[in-house]
Amino acid sequence: MDQVKQATVIVITSGKGGVGKTTSSASIAAGIASRGFRTVVIDFDVGLRNLDLVMGCERRVVYDFVNVVQGEANLQQALIKDKRLENLYILPASQTRDKDALSIEGVQKIIEALKQEFEFIICDSPAGIEKGALMAMYFADYAIVVTNPEVSSVRDSDRILGILASKTFRAENKMTPVKEFLLLTRYSLERVERGDMLSVDDVKDILAIPLLGVIPESQAVLRASNSGVPVTLDLESDASKAYMDAVGRFLGEDIAHWHLAPKKKGFFAKLFS
Amino acid sequence: MNSENPKKQQCFQLKASLYTLTTLMLLDNDLTALDEQLAKLRQQAPKFFMSAPVIIDLQRLAKETTHVDFSALKAIVECHQLVIVGLRHASPAFQAEARLAGFAILPEAMANKSSGTHSNEKALSKEEASLPPVDIAKELAAAAETSASTMVNEATKVITSPVRSGQQIYAKNGDLVVLAPVSPGAELLADGNIHVYGALRGRVLAGAQGNSDARIFCHQLEAELVSIAGHYWLHDDLQQHHLQGPVQIYLKGEQLQIEKL
């Protein structure tokens, strides 16, 4: 690992619950790790731990985030190595505690320690705008805002963007702001065309941040998260391709948004299936 | 039924209280000059004029004055956002006219404890000593100073990043310029005008402290609420005007006006 290179902290957040933060955290972490970067994904949802399930490592959790914060275990004991990708690690949340167990000092200590060993640190934020979500975003360099194409999700994402601009370490120290990206999940072109869903352009127009990717509504996502496999590792599905493209774009690659061309979608879908 | 119940509890009490109030000593009957000078003072100390209660005192008015246009006097003072509590030292000849114009006549006993006659020089000087005009001048100067300094520091607030849901931006004593979109659920407030150059989807309140000359200018109006000096329109009211593209909103009398730019 290149010691000179500064580690990048990414928060996956949304405001609203159930939009796909944890699925996206797992998928993006697996996607980045599969590109050869040493990656760790932290579950900030203390008390409602889910990331371990989605990552399929729930039976290997011994120590957790809060144990490390409180000095009951060291970082190496709490980190769980992914069985499929050698560069990927998970730091699970505590299921028996609540968000009050988190503090800025405690989180900072852990992030600083992780920065010594990893190139990408991905923070899976809990829903809401309270302490857990604030802690998850506080040290972020980048934010991926997960949004569903519906008005309530868009409004909550907008609220989170406002908080990212004012209540992070970068904002409070007048540094360059957290770089924000939009990840639109559970997108159904048919429902957009019927007028039941907001379109990509509607959402982009309101949130006014760069679009990282559009993840189609897919059975593969549900199947993957129930079987504890990040959807990016299920190479057959269109959702997997969409996440991998989003990861590519995040790493600076120029990849066209193929979901945005409705007429060609059938053609591409055939090509990739 | 209940209203005729004699046992019903009394819903108010009358009580005498003492207050320190500002007195507007009328020195000259030139109402045009009064208007001009009040306007000037109000510019220096707008906060002082925010619905401040005043008593109008005629004691220093030249004795040979035979006529005062009380309706005009009332209109001028009120138009500078002062609230008239009552009239002091009005000669009996003036009282009837003043009453007609809607003034409360403050009784002499309350106005001047030491003497019933307002021509009494002794009483006058004594009263001047008891009523500290210096303090009021000081207060005015202080108000003028603070508002002048805030005017300089916060004249126009310029926002370049999107205003998100849940955020509130207030341009105190000045204008607000936003060069980015304003999301639904965001709120812009300014004591002066508001300009929005991105899509405007939140709430905008110009003239937040009652300045009815304030205006709202925007490029794309999809606001949830627009308000000028407390007169507001909701989204549905705005939709009825079917206006696309840049518009301005201002107040004409009591009615909001919207027009294309």
Short mmCIF file of C-alpha atoms in Angstrom, two decimals:
data_model
loop_
_atom_site.label_atom_id
_atom_site.label_comp_id
_atom_site.label_asym_id
_atom_site.label_seq_id
_atom_site.Cartn_x
_atom_site.Cartn_y
_atom_site.Cartn_z
CA MET A 1 0.00 0.00 0.00
CA ASP A 2 1.20 3.47 -0.86
CA GLN A 3 1.88 5.15 2.49
CA VAL A 4 2.01 8.66 1.05
CA LYS A 5 -1.49 8.51 -0.35
CA GLN A 6 -4.11 9.99 1.95
CA ALA A 7 -7.02 7.73 2.77
CA THR A 8 -10.45 8.77 1.50
CA VAL A 9 -13.48 8.78 3.82
CA ILE A 10 -16.86 8.31 2.13
CA VAL A 11 -20.22 8.51 3.89
CA ILE A 12 -23.21 6.73 2.39
CA THR A 13 -26.23 8.64 3.66
CA SER A 14 -29.82 9.57 2.77
CA GLY A 15 -31.91 10.98 5.60
CA LYS A 16 -34.79 8.66 4.81
CA GLY A 17 -34.72 5.01 5.86
CA GLY A 18 -35.18 2.02 3.59
CA VAL A 19 -33.78 3.63 0.45
CA GLY A 20 -30.81 1.29 0.15
CA LYS A 21 -27.95 2.83 2.14
CA THR A 22 -26.66 -0.42 3.56
CA THR A 23 -27.03 -2.31 0.27
CA SER A 24 -25.22 0.54 -1.49
CA SER A 25 -22.49 0.67 1.18
CA ALA A 26 -21.84 -3.05 0.81
CA SER A 27 -21.93 -2.90 -2.99
CA ILE A 28 -19.73 0.16 -3.34
CA ALA A 29 -17.24 -1.15 -0.76
CA ALA A 30 -17.05 -4.49 -2.59
CA GLY A 31 -16.78 -2.65 -5.92
CA ILE A 32 -13.89 -0.46 -4.74
CA ALA A 33 -12.15 -3.41 -3.09
CA SER A 34 -12.48 -5.47 -6.28
CA ARG A 35 -10.54 -2.72 -8.07
CA GLY A 36 -7.62 -3.51 -5.79
CA PHE A 37 -7.99 -0.81 -3.11
CA ARG A 38 -7.76 -1.67 0.57
CA THR A 39 -11.25 -0.86 1.76
CA VAL A 40 -13.10 -0.93 5.07
CA VAL A 41 -16.80 -0.38 5.56
CA ILE A 42 -18.06 0.80 8.97
CA ASP A 43 -21.61 0.25 10.19
CA PHE A 44 -22.68 3.41 12.09
CA ASP A 45 -26.17 2.11 12.77
CA VAL A 46 -25.48 1.32 16.42
CA GLY A 47 -28.41 -0.65 17.83
CA LEU A 48 -29.84 -1.61 14.42
CA ARG A 49 -26.91 -3.41 12.91
CA ASN A 50 -27.55 -4.67 9.38
CA LEU A 51 -24.39 -4.34 7.35
CA ASP A 52 -23.00 -7.62 8.68
CA LEU A 53 -26.10 -9.42 7.36
CA VAL A 54 -25.87 -7.82 3.93
CA MET A 55 -22.16 -8.67 3.84
CA GLY A 56 -22.82 -12.20 5.05
CA CYS A 57 -20.51 -12.05 8.07
CA GLU A 58 -23.03 -11.88 10.91
CA ARG A 59 -21.78 -15.10 12.51
CA ARG A 60 -18.23 -13.81 12.71
CA VAL A 61 -18.94 -10.67 14.76
CA VAL A 62 -17.09 -10.87 18.09
CA TYR A 63 -16.17 -7.29 18.88
CA ASP A 64 -17.72 -4.18 17.41
CA PHE A 65 -17.26 -0.48 16.78
CA VAL A 66 -18.40 0.56 20.27
CA ASN A 67 -16.05 -1.95 21.93
CA VAL A 68 -13.16 -0.31 20.09
CA VAL A 69 -14.34 3.23 20.91
CA GLN A 70 -14.49 2.31 24.59
CA GLY A 71 -11.15 0.51 24.58
CA GLU A 72 -12.59 -2.96 25.28
CA ALA A 73 -11.04 -4.36 22.12
CA ASN A 74 -8.46 -3.24 19.62
CA LEU A 75 -9.20 -2.46 16.01
CA GLN A 76 -7.63 -5.66 14.67
CA GLN A 77 -9.91 -7.76 16.87
CA ALA A 78 -13.04 -6.01 15.67
CA LEU A 79 -12.30 -5.88 11.93
CA ILE A 80 -13.82 -8.76 9.97
CA LYS A 81 -12.09 -9.78 6.77
CA ASP A 82 -14.40 -10.52 3.86
CA LYS A 83 -14.19 -14.11 2.64
CA ARG A 84 -14.56 -13.21 -1.05
CA LEU A 85 -12.39 -10.13 -1.47
CA GLU A 86 -9.01 -9.94 0.20
CA ASN A 87 -8.94 -6.14 0.30
CA LEU A 88 -12.30 -5.77 2.02
CA TYR A 89 -12.92 -5.45 5.76
CA ILE A 90 -16.02 -4.77 7.81
CA LEU A 91 -16.25 -2.96 11.15
CA PRO A 92 -19.65 -3.96 12.54
CA ALA A 93 -21.90 -1.86 14.75
CA SER A 94 -22.96 -2.87 18.22
CA GLN A 95 -26.44 -4.33 18.40
CA THR A 96 -26.82 -3.99 22.16
CA ARG A 97 -25.97 -0.31 22.53
CA ASP A 98 -27.47 2.89 21.19
CA LYS A 99 -26.15 5.91 19.31
CA ASP A 100 -25.21 7.74 22.51
CA ALA A 101 -22.24 5.38 22.75
CA LEU A 102 -20.70 7.34 19.85
CA SER A 103 -18.68 10.51 20.32
CA ILE A 104 -16.73 12.68 17.91
CA GLU A 105 -13.50 11.92 19.78
CA GLY A 106 -14.13 8.17 19.71
CA VAL A 107 -15.05 8.16 16.02
CA GLN A 108 -12.04 10.32 15.20
CA LYS A 109 -9.70 7.93 16.98
CA ILE A 110 -10.98 5.01 14.93
CA ILE A 111 -11.01 6.84 11.60
CA GLU A 112 -7.44 8.03 12.17
CA ALA A 113 -6.32 4.49 12.97
CA LEU A 114 -8.11 3.08 9.91
CA LYS A 115 -6.51 5.74 7.70
CA GLN A 116 -3.13 4.17 8.46
CA GLU A 117 -4.19 0.86 6.94
CA PHE A 118 -6.84 1.53 4.33
CA GLU A 119 -7.21 3.61 1.19
CA PHE A 120 -10.99 3.88 1.35
CA ILE A 121 -13.08 4.13 4.51
CA ILE A 122 -16.80 3.82 3.83
CA CYS A 123 -19.23 4.93 6.54
CA ASP A 124 -22.69 3.38 6.35
CA SER A 125 -24.93 6.01 7.96
CA PRO A 126 -28.13 5.24 9.87
CA ALA A 127 -31.35 6.91 8.74
CA GLY A 128 -32.43 10.20 10.26
CA ILE A 129 -30.56 13.40 11.02
CA GLU A 130 -29.68 12.60 14.62
CA LYS A 131 -26.47 11.65 16.33
CA GLY A 132 -25.72 8.42 14.45
CA ALA A 133 -26.07 10.10 11.06
CA LEU A 134 -24.08 13.15 12.21
CA MET A 135 -21.26 10.93 13.48
CA ALA A 136 -21.17 8.93 10.23
CA MET A 137 -20.79 12.05 8.11
CA TYR A 138 -18.60 14.13 10.41
CA PHE A 139 -15.18 13.11 9.05
CA ALA A 140 -16.26 12.48 5.45
CA ASP A 141 -14.37 13.76 2.41
CA TYR A 142 -17.06 12.49 0.04
CA ALA A 143 -20.76 11.86 0.50
CA ILE A 144 -22.84 9.53 -1.62
CA VAL A 145 -26.46 10.49 -1.09
CA VAL A 146 -28.73 7.53 -1.74
CA THR A 147 -32.14 8.64 -3.01
CA ASN A 148 -35.25 6.87 -4.31
CA PRO A 149 -37.16 8.56 -7.11
CA GLU A 150 -39.99 9.75 -4.87
CA VAL A 151 -40.70 13.15 -3.31
CA SER A 152 -40.22 12.27 0.35
CA SER A 153 -36.86 10.64 -0.28
CA VAL A 154 -35.73 13.59 -2.39
CA ARG A 155 -36.71 16.06 0.32
CA ASP A 156 -34.86 14.09 3.01
CA SER A 157 -31.78 13.90 0.78
CA ASP A 158 -31.98 17.63 0.33
CA ARG A 159 -32.08 18.05 4.12
CA ILE A 160 -29.03 15.79 4.51
CA LEU A 161 -27.16 17.83 1.88
CA GLY A 162 -27.83 20.95 3.95
CA ILE A 163 -26.43 19.24 7.03
CA LEU A 164 -23.38 18.00 5.10
CA ALA A 165 -22.71 21.61 4.17
CA SER A 166 -22.83 22.82 7.76
CA LYS A 167 -22.17 20.11 10.35
CA THR A 168 -19.12 18.20 9.16
CA PHE A 169 -15.48 18.58 10.17
CA ARG A 170 -14.78 20.13 6.77
CA ALA A 171 -17.63 22.64 7.11
CA GLU A 172 -16.81 23.58 10.68
CA ASN A 173 -13.14 24.15 9.83
CA LYS A 174 -13.91 26.08 6.63
CA MET A 175 -12.06 23.53 4.49
CA THR A 176 -13.12 22.57 0.96
CA PRO A 177 -16.64 21.23 1.40
CA VAL A 178 -17.56 17.56 1.40
CA LYS A 179 -17.90 16.49 -2.25
CA GLU A 180 -21.43 15.26 -2.78
CA PHE A 181 -22.73 12.69 -5.26
CA LEU A 182 -26.19 11.40 -6.00
CA LEU A 183 -26.93 7.69 -6.24
CA LEU A 184 -30.46 7.03 -7.40
CA THR A 185 -31.67 3.59 -6.33
CA ARG A 186 -34.79 1.46 -6.93
CA TYR A 187 -35.29 3.19 -10.27
CA SER A 188 -37.97 1.74 -12.50
CA LEU A 189 -38.08 3.13 -16.01
CA GLU A 190 -41.55 1.72 -16.60
CA ARG A 191 -42.93 3.51 -13.56
CA VAL A 192 -41.22 6.75 -14.54
CA GLU A 193 -42.77 6.52 -17.99
CA ARG A 194 -46.19 5.90 -16.42
CA GLY A 195 -45.62 9.02 -14.31
CA ASP A 196 -45.63 7.11 -11.00
CA MET A 197 -42.04 7.99 -10.21
CA LEU A 198 -39.83 11.04 -10.47
CA SER A 199 -37.41 10.87 -13.38
CA VAL A 200 -33.63 11.11 -13.08
CA ASP A 201 -33.81 14.66 -14.39
CA ASP A 202 -36.48 15.67 -11.85
CA VAL A 203 -34.29 14.47 -9.00
CA LYS A 204 -31.09 15.99 -10.42
CA ASP A 205 -32.91 19.26 -10.91
CA ILE A 206 -33.95 19.50 -7.25
CA LEU A 207 -30.79 18.20 -5.60
CA ALA A 208 -28.35 19.89 -8.01
CA ILE A 209 -25.40 17.55 -7.35
CA PRO A 210 -23.50 15.29 -9.80
CA LEU A 211 -25.10 11.94 -10.57
CA LEU A 212 -22.92 8.94 -9.70
CA GLY A 213 -25.28 6.26 -10.92
CA VAL A 214 -28.80 4.97 -11.30
CA ILE A 215 -29.47 1.54 -9.80
CA PRO A 216 -32.50 -0.17 -11.33
CA GLU A 217 -35.18 -1.73 -9.16
CA SER A 218 -34.12 -5.35 -9.31
CA GLN A 219 -34.91 -8.72 -7.80
CA ALA A 220 -31.17 -9.30 -7.77
CA VAL A 221 -30.71 -6.64 -5.07
CA LEU A 222 -33.18 -8.30 -2.72
CA ARG A 223 -31.80 -11.75 -3.48
CA ALA A 224 -28.24 -10.58 -2.88
CA SER A 225 -28.92 -8.86 0.41
CA ASN A 226 -30.93 -11.80 1.73
CA SER A 227 -28.13 -14.19 0.88
CA GLY A 228 -25.45 -11.92 2.35
CA VAL A 229 -23.62 -11.23 -0.89
CA PRO A 230 -22.95 -7.62 -2.02
CA VAL A 231 -24.87 -7.20 -5.24
CA THR A 232 -21.72 -6.12 -7.07
CA LEU A 233 -20.44 -9.67 -6.70
CA ASP A 234 -23.50 -11.09 -8.46
CA LEU A 235 -22.15 -10.40 -11.92
CA GLU A 236 -25.28 -11.47 -13.75
CA SER A 237 -27.61 -8.62 -12.73
CA ASP A 238 -28.13 -5.16 -14.20
CA ALA A 239 -28.00 -3.74 -10.65
CA SER A 240 -24.52 -5.17 -10.28
CA LYS A 241 -23.40 -3.52 -13.50
CA ALA A 242 -24.98 -0.24 -12.41
CA TYR A 243 -23.11 -0.32 -9.08
CA MET A 244 -19.82 -1.18 -10.79
CA ASP A 245 -20.31 1.71 -13.20
CA ALA A 246 -21.04 4.02 -10.24
CA VAL A 247 -17.81 2.85 -8.58
CA GLY A 248 -15.94 3.45 -11.85
CA ARG A 249 -17.33 6.97 -12.08
CA PHE A 250 -16.43 7.63 -8.45
CA LEU A 251 -12.84 6.58 -9.21
CA GLY A 252 -12.80 9.11 -12.03
CA GLU A 253 -13.64 6.97 -15.05
CA ASP A 254 -15.79 8.40 -17.78
CA ILE A 255 -18.72 6.01 -18.08
CA ALA A 256 -21.94 6.98 -19.86
CA HIS A 257 -25.22 6.78 -17.93
CA TRP A 258 -26.82 3.92 -19.84
CA HIS A 259 -30.05 3.97 -17.80
CA LEU A 260 -30.88 7.37 -19.09
CA ALA A 261 -31.60 6.26 -22.65
CA PRO A 262 -35.04 4.62 -22.41
CA LYS A 263 -35.27 3.46 -26.02
CA LYS A 264 -31.89 1.80 -25.99
CA LYS A 265 -32.43 0.12 -22.67
CA GLY A 266 -33.99 -2.99 -24.17
CA PHE A 267 -31.09 -3.36 -26.52
CA PHE A 268 -28.50 -2.98 -23.77
CA ALA A 269 -30.40 -5.22 -21.42
CA LYS A 270 -30.36 -7.97 -24.05
CA LEU A 271 -26.71 -7.37 -24.71
CA PHE A 272 -25.73 -7.73 -21.08
CA SER A 273 -28.02 -10.56 -20.06
CA MET B 1 -77.19 29.52 27.04
CA ASN B 2 -73.93 29.90 28.84
CA SER B 3 -73.52 33.48 27.82
CA GLU B 4 -76.55 34.42 29.88
CA ASN B 5 -75.32 32.65 32.93
CA PRO B 6 -74.83 35.38 35.54
CA LYS B 7 -72.26 33.24 37.32
CA LYS B 8 -69.97 33.31 34.34
CA GLN B 9 -66.42 34.28 35.27
CA GLN B 10 -65.34 37.80 34.53
CA CYS B 11 -63.11 37.81 31.48
CA PHE B 12 -61.17 41.00 32.12
CA GLN B 13 -59.94 43.42 34.74
CA LEU B 14 -59.17 47.08 34.43
CA LYS B 15 -55.98 48.15 36.13
CA ALA B 16 -54.01 51.34 36.28
CA SER B 17 -50.36 51.03 35.31
CA LEU B 18 -47.51 53.44 34.81
CA TYR B 19 -45.34 53.36 31.74
CA THR B 20 -42.46 55.38 30.45
CA LEU B 21 -43.37 56.48 26.95
CA THR B 22 -41.72 58.54 24.28
CA THR B 23 -43.25 61.98 23.84
CA LEU B 24 -43.34 63.71 20.52
CA MET B 25 -43.18 67.40 21.41
CA LEU B 26 -44.70 69.31 18.54
CA LEU B 27 -42.68 72.53 18.22
CA ASP B 28 -44.17 73.84 15.04
CA ASN B 29 -47.43 73.39 13.20
CA ASP B 30 -45.68 72.77 9.87
CA LEU B 31 -46.87 69.24 9.13
CA THR B 32 -44.91 68.95 5.87
CA ALA B 33 -41.70 69.64 7.74
CA LEU B 34 -42.76 67.17 10.43
CA ASP B 35 -43.22 64.50 7.76
CA GLU B 36 -39.81 65.18 6.24
CA GLN B 37 -38.01 65.26 9.57
CA LEU B 38 -39.67 62.07 10.79
CA ALA B 39 -38.70 60.33 7.57
CA LYS B 40 -35.11 61.41 8.03
CA LEU B 41 -35.03 60.25 11.63
CA ARG B 42 -36.62 56.96 10.68
CA GLN B 43 -33.89 56.30 8.17
CA GLN B 44 -31.29 56.77 10.86
CA ALA B 45 -33.06 54.63 13.42
CA PRO B 46 -35.51 52.28 11.74
CA LYS B 47 -35.69 50.04 14.81
CA PHE B 48 -36.87 52.88 17.00
CA PHE B 49 -39.82 53.38 14.70
CA MET B 50 -41.02 49.77 14.78
CA SER B 51 -44.53 50.39 16.12
CA ALA B 52 -43.17 52.47 18.99
CA PRO B 53 -45.92 53.99 21.15
CA VAL B 54 -45.76 57.79 21.43
CA ILE B 55 -47.65 60.57 23.13
CA ILE B 56 -48.08 63.78 21.19
CA ASP B 57 -47.56 66.85 23.29
CA LEU B 58 -48.74 70.32 22.24
CA GLN B 59 -47.27 72.14 25.23
CA ARG B 60 -44.47 73.73 23.22
CA LEU B 61 -46.63 74.66 20.30
CA ALA B 62 -46.74 78.44 19.76
CA LYS B 63 -49.67 79.90 21.70
CA GLU B 64 -50.91 81.89 18.74
CA THR B 65 -51.56 78.66 16.79
CA THR B 66 -55.25 78.67 16.06
CA HIS B 67 -55.61 75.57 13.96
CA VAL B 68 -54.02 72.14 13.88
CA ASP B 69 -55.06 69.57 11.25
CA PHE B 70 -55.36 66.63 13.62
CA SER B 71 -56.34 64.06 11.00
CA ALA B 72 -53.29 64.95 8.93
CA LEU B 73 -51.08 64.93 12.03
CA LYS B 74 -52.35 61.47 12.95
CA ALA B 75 -51.85 60.18 9.42
CA ILE B 76 -48.28 61.48 9.22
CA VAL B 77 -47.19 60.11 12.57
CA GLU B 78 -48.80 56.74 11.92
CA CYS B 79 -47.36 56.47 8.45
CA HIS B 80 -43.94 56.54 10.07
CA GLN B 81 -44.95 53.42 11.98
CA LEU B 82 -45.39 55.13 15.33
CA VAL B 83 -48.47 54.22 17.35
CA ILE B 84 -50.19 57.21 18.95
CA VAL B 85 -51.24 56.59 22.52
CA GLY B 86 -52.82 59.97 23.13
CA LEU B 87 -52.60 63.74 23.12
CA ARG B 88 -51.31 65.89 25.93
CA HIS B 89 -51.65 69.57 26.66
CA ALA B 90 -54.28 70.23 24.07
CA SER B 91 -56.19 73.44 24.78
CA PRO B 92 -59.96 72.97 25.21
CA ALA B 93 -60.42 74.52 21.79
CA PHE B 94 -58.31 71.79 20.22
CA GLN B 95 -59.67 68.91 22.25
CA ALA B 96 -62.96 68.54 20.42
CA GLU B 97 -61.26 68.52 17.05
CA ALA B 98 -58.61 66.07 18.24
CA ARG B 99 -61.28 63.74 19.61
CA LEU B 100 -63.01 63.81 16.26
CA ALA B 101 -59.77 62.79 14.58
CA GLY B 102 -59.58 59.81 16.94
CA PHE B 103 -57.06 61.02 19.52
CA ALA B 104 -57.31 60.00 23.13
CA ILE B 105 -57.06 63.14 25.27
CA LEU B 106 -54.86 62.49 28.27
CA PRO B 107 -56.24 64.24 31.36
CA GLU B 108 -54.21 67.14 32.72
CA ALA B 109 -53.90 65.55 36.16
CA MET B 110 -52.14 62.63 34.61
CA ALA B 111 -50.14 64.73 32.26
CA ASN B 112 -49.05 67.34 34.71
CA LYS B 113 -49.31 66.68 38.41
CA SER B 114 -47.92 69.95 39.66
CA SER B 115 -50.21 72.35 37.91
CA GLY B 116 -53.38 72.50 35.91
CA THR B 117 -52.21 75.27 33.64
CA HIS B 118 -49.73 74.48 30.96
CA SER B 119 -48.55 78.06 30.60
CA ASN B 120 -46.96 77.91 34.02
CA GLU B 121 -43.26 78.33 33.40
CA LYS B 122 -42.26 76.77 36.69
CA ALA B 123 -44.30 73.69 36.06
CA LEU B 124 -42.90 73.44 32.60
CA SER B 125 -39.29 73.52 33.70
CA LYS B 126 -40.01 71.13 36.52
CA GLU B 127 -41.67 68.77 34.18
CA GLU B 128 -38.82 68.94 31.74
CA ALA B 129 -36.51 67.95 34.55
CA SER B 130 -38.67 65.00 35.51
CA LEU B 131 -39.01 63.82 31.94
CA PRO B 132 -35.52 63.13 30.79
CA PRO B 133 -35.30 64.20 27.15
CA VAL B 134 -31.57 63.46 27.18
CA ASP B 135 -32.19 59.75 27.67
CA ILE B 136 -34.51 59.58 24.73
CA ALA B 137 -32.00 61.40 22.59
CA LYS B 138 -29.34 58.99 23.73
CA GLU B 139 -31.56 56.03 23.03
CA LEU B 140 -32.31 57.37 19.61
CA ALA B 141 -28.66 57.95 18.89
CA ALA B 142 -27.80 54.46 20.10
CA ALA B 143 -30.53 52.96 17.97
CA ALA B 144 -29.34 54.99 15.02
CA GLU B 145 -25.78 53.88 15.60
CA THR B 146 -26.54 50.16 15.87
CA SER B 147 -28.79 50.13 12.88
CA ALA B 148 -26.28 52.17 10.89
CA SER B 149 -23.47 49.78 11.72
CA THR B 150 -25.53 46.67 10.93
CA MET B 151 -26.61 48.28 7.70
CA VAL B 152 -22.98 48.62 6.73
CA ASN B 153 -21.98 45.08 7.74
CA GLU B 154 -24.99 43.18 6.52
CA ALA B 155 -26.29 45.29 3.70
CA THR B 156 -26.55 42.50 1.15
CA LYS B 157 -26.12 38.81 1.79
CA VAL B 158 -24.98 36.72 -1.17
CA ILE B 159 -25.44 32.93 -1.11
CA THR B 160 -23.73 30.86 -3.80
CA SER B 161 -24.51 27.28 -2.74
CA PRO B 162 -27.92 25.57 -2.90
CA VAL B 163 -30.27 26.35 -0.01
CA ARG B 164 -31.50 22.97 1.20
CA SER B 165 -34.68 21.80 2.87
CA GLY B 166 -34.60 22.76 6.53
CA GLN B 167 -32.13 25.60 6.05
CA GLN B 168 -33.14 29.14 6.87
CA ILE B 169 -31.26 32.20 5.65
CA TYR B 170 -32.02 35.66 7.00
CA ALA B 171 -30.56 38.86 5.59
CA LYS B 172 -31.07 41.26 8.46
CA ASN B 173 -31.50 44.91 7.51
CA GLY B 174 -30.70 44.22 3.89
CA ASP B 175 -31.16 42.33 0.66
CA LEU B 176 -30.60 38.66 0.00
CA VAL B 177 -29.18 37.37 -3.27
CA VAL B 178 -29.15 33.61 -3.94
CA LEU B 179 -27.22 32.34 -6.96
CA ALA B 180 -28.30 28.71 -6.58
CA PRO B 181 -31.51 26.69 -6.31
CA VAL B 182 -33.72 27.04 -3.22
CA SER B 183 -35.22 23.66 -2.36
CA PRO B 184 -38.72 22.91 -1.10
CA GLY B 185 -38.71 23.23 2.67
CA ALA B 186 -35.98 25.91 2.68
CA GLU B 187 -36.77 29.43 3.89
CA LEU B 188 -35.34 32.77 2.79
CA LEU B 189 -35.96 35.90 4.84
CA ALA B 190 -34.77 39.43 4.27
CA ASP B 191 -35.69 42.81 5.66
CA GLY B 192 -35.11 44.11 2.13
CA ASN B 193 -35.46 42.55 -1.32
CA ILE B 194 -34.81 38.92 -2.26
CA HIS B 195 -33.25 37.87 -5.59
CA VAL B 196 -33.06 34.20 -6.57
CA TYR B 197 -31.21 33.16 -9.72
CA GLY B 198 -31.71 29.39 -9.40
CA ALA B 199 -35.06 27.60 -9.28
CA LEU B 200 -37.07 28.94 -6.35
CA ARG B 201 -39.01 26.12 -4.68
CA GLY B 202 -38.93 27.05 -1.00
CA ARG B 203 -40.51 29.83 1.06
CA VAL B 204 -39.47 33.46 0.54
CA LEU B 205 -40.33 36.31 2.86
CA ALA B 206 -39.14 39.77 1.83
CA GLY B 207 -39.71 42.86 3.96
CA ALA B 208 -39.68 40.57 6.98
CA GLN B 209 -39.86 43.51 9.40
CA GLY B 210 -42.68 45.17 7.56
CA ASN B 211 -40.98 46.99 4.71
CA SER B 212 -43.77 47.07 2.14
CA ASP B 213 -41.43 48.42 -0.55
CA ALA B 214 -39.47 45.16 -0.57
CA ARG B 215 -39.67 43.02 -3.70
CA ILE B 216 -38.95 39.45 -4.73
CA PHE B 217 -37.16 38.79 -8.04
CA CYS B 218 -36.68 35.30 -9.38
CA HIS B 219 -35.87 33.37 -12.54
CA GLN B 220 -38.04 30.32 -12.03
CA LEU B 221 -40.91 30.65 -9.59
CA GLU B 222 -42.10 27.38 -8.03
CA ALA B 223 -42.18 28.69 -4.46
CA GLU B 224 -44.23 27.16 -1.67
CA LEU B 225 -44.94 30.60 -0.27
CA VAL B 226 -44.04 34.18 -1.14
CA SER B 227 -44.56 37.02 1.31
CA ILE B 228 -43.91 40.74 1.34
CA ALA B 229 -44.34 42.60 4.62
CA GLY B 230 -46.65 39.84 5.85
CA HIS B 231 -48.89 39.72 2.78
CA TYR B 232 -48.47 36.23 1.39
CA TRP B 233 -49.43 33.89 -1.43
CA LEU B 234 -49.24 30.12 -1.28
CA HIS B 235 -48.17 27.87 -4.12
CA ASP B 236 -51.74 27.48 -5.42
CA ASP B 237 -52.26 31.25 -5.56
CA LEU B 238 -49.06 31.55 -7.58
CA GLN B 239 -50.09 28.75 -9.94
CA GLN B 240 -53.18 30.72 -10.96
CA HIS B 241 -50.96 33.27 -12.66
CA HIS B 242 -49.36 30.66 -14.98
CA LEU B 243 -46.14 32.61 -15.17
CA GLN B 244 -43.06 30.95 -16.64
CA GLY B 245 -39.63 32.52 -16.58
CA PRO B 246 -38.34 35.53 -14.68
CA VAL B 247 -40.85 37.44 -12.55
CA GLN B 248 -40.99 40.04 -9.85
CA ILE B 249 -43.42 40.23 -6.96
CA TYR B 250 -44.21 43.44 -5.12
CA LEU B 251 -46.86 44.98 -2.94
CA LYS B 252 -49.34 47.51 -4.25
CA GLY B 253 -51.48 48.80 -1.44
CA GLU B 254 -52.57 45.66 0.38
CA GLN B 255 -52.35 43.43 -2.67
CA LEU B 256 -49.41 41.38 -3.95
CA GLN B 257 -48.63 41.92 -7.60
CA ILE B 258 -46.75 39.56 -9.88
CA GLU B 259 -45.37 40.46 -13.26
CA LYS B 260 -42.97 39.16 -15.88
CA LEU B 261 -39.56 40.70 -16.18
#
